[in-house]
XYZ file of C-alpha atoms in Angstrom:
120
model
C 0.000 0.000 0.000
C 1.286 3.471 -0.771
C 2.120 5.850 2.045
C -0.089 8.788 2.963
C 2.192 11.231 1.144
C 2.168 9.064 -1.974
C -1.629 8.865 -1.912
C -1.848 12.664 -1.749
C 0.562 13.059 -4.671
C -1.292 10.415 -6.707
C -4.634 12.080 -5.979
C -3.243 15.433 -7.098
C -1.825 13.857 -10.263
C -5.187 12.241 -10.930
C -7.084 15.499 -10.565
C -4.615 17.398 -12.766
C -4.621 14.724 -15.480
C -8.420 14.503 -15.438
C -8.720 18.303 -15.695
C -6.178 18.358 -18.520
C -7.977 15.608 -20.412
C -11.348 17.334 -20.034
C -9.860 20.630 -21.231
C -8.227 18.936 -24.226
C -11.406 17.116 -25.203
C -14.024 19.801 -24.675
C -11.913 22.952 -24.936
C -9.759 22.096 -27.943
C -10.729 18.904 -29.782
C -14.527 19.226 -29.782
C -14.564 23.023 -29.937
C -16.136 23.800 -33.326
C -14.509 27.212 -33.988
C -11.058 25.861 -33.161
C -11.667 22.784 -35.298
C -12.788 24.867 -38.269
C -9.826 27.213 -37.915
C -7.374 24.314 -37.752
C -8.966 22.582 -40.744
C -8.725 25.863 -42.690
C -4.946 25.812 -42.281
C -4.240 27.935 -39.231
C -0.717 27.284 -37.877
C -1.122 28.006 -34.166
C 0.107 26.119 -31.121
C -3.471 25.152 -30.298
C -3.860 23.470 -33.682
C -0.574 21.622 -33.268
C -1.605 20.383 -29.814
C -5.004 19.386 -31.200
C -3.418 17.432 -34.048
C -0.909 15.736 -31.715
C -3.622 14.625 -29.285
C -5.809 13.368 -32.127
C -2.913 11.363 -33.576
C -2.128 9.953 -30.118
C -5.649 8.706 -29.499
C -5.917 7.302 -33.034
C -2.845 5.190 -32.236
C -4.231 4.283 -28.745
C -1.122 5.747 -27.080
C -2.919 6.669 -23.860
C -4.520 3.268 -23.413
C -1.451 1.197 -24.267
C 0.824 3.279 -22.044
C -1.648 2.890 -19.173
C -1.882 -0.847 -19.827
C 1.899 -1.310 -19.839
C 2.293 0.720 -16.647
C -0.530 -1.225 -14.975
C 1.160 -4.486 -15.958
C 4.409 -3.295 -14.395
C 2.470 -2.227 -11.293
C 0.863 -5.663 -11.076
C 4.193 -7.429 -11.541
C 6.439 -5.209 -9.368
C 4.373 -2.670 -7.411
C 5.865 0.795 -7.058
C 4.577 4.329 -6.869
C 5.955 5.435 -10.228
C 4.199 2.672 -12.176
C 0.992 3.356 -10.251
C 1.221 7.080 -11.018
C 1.978 6.623 -14.712
C -0.779 4.047 -15.049
C -3.267 6.266 -13.252
C -2.451 9.390 -15.270
C -2.558 7.689 -18.665
C -5.648 5.658 -17.771
C -7.514 8.845 -16.875
C -6.301 10.539 -20.052
C -7.335 7.507 -22.074
C -10.769 7.234 -20.492
C -11.587 10.825 -21.376
C -9.771 10.905 -24.722
C -11.448 7.982 -26.498
C -9.075 5.110 -25.544
C -11.608 3.488 -23.257
C -10.981 -0.224 -23.810
C -7.298 -0.384 -22.946
C -7.656 2.297 -20.275
C -10.496 0.463 -18.550
C -8.421 -2.719 -18.548
C -5.509 -0.730 -17.103
C -7.730 0.609 -14.314
C -8.812 -2.961 -13.566
C -5.189 -4.106 -13.357
C -4.312 -1.153 -11.132
C -7.117 -2.076 -8.733
C -6.048 -5.738 -8.799
C -2.500 -4.722 -7.913
C -3.773 -3.790 -4.439
C -5.190 -7.289 -3.861
C -2.009 -8.834 -2.481
C -1.395 -10.621 0.757
C 0.273 -8.455 3.348
C 3.988 -8.961 3.804
C 4.936 -10.906 6.910
C 7.056 -8.776 9.218
C 9.271 -10.442 11.738
């Protein structure tokens, strides 16, 4: 089980990644005026970010990264794998990579179902 400090950091990372994913989806990707401007050939940073995120979810990058990190967390539990899996699973759930991200969330939850270590 993660320590109290680790839980606080993971919760903060989860909230930030969820807020970022919601902003990317509803503020940039599904925003009609931004979409029309980018399709018309505008060369702004917003259009480049929009294109990069679209290409990443077409390739299932969020879901596969979350799935790999969740597998590492299941195999050798550590805070970094849990954090990476959590962040990318939340990004994937909001940004259209739901299948692999949902499986990653399941593996992350299963990683807590271990017998307690015997302390002598």
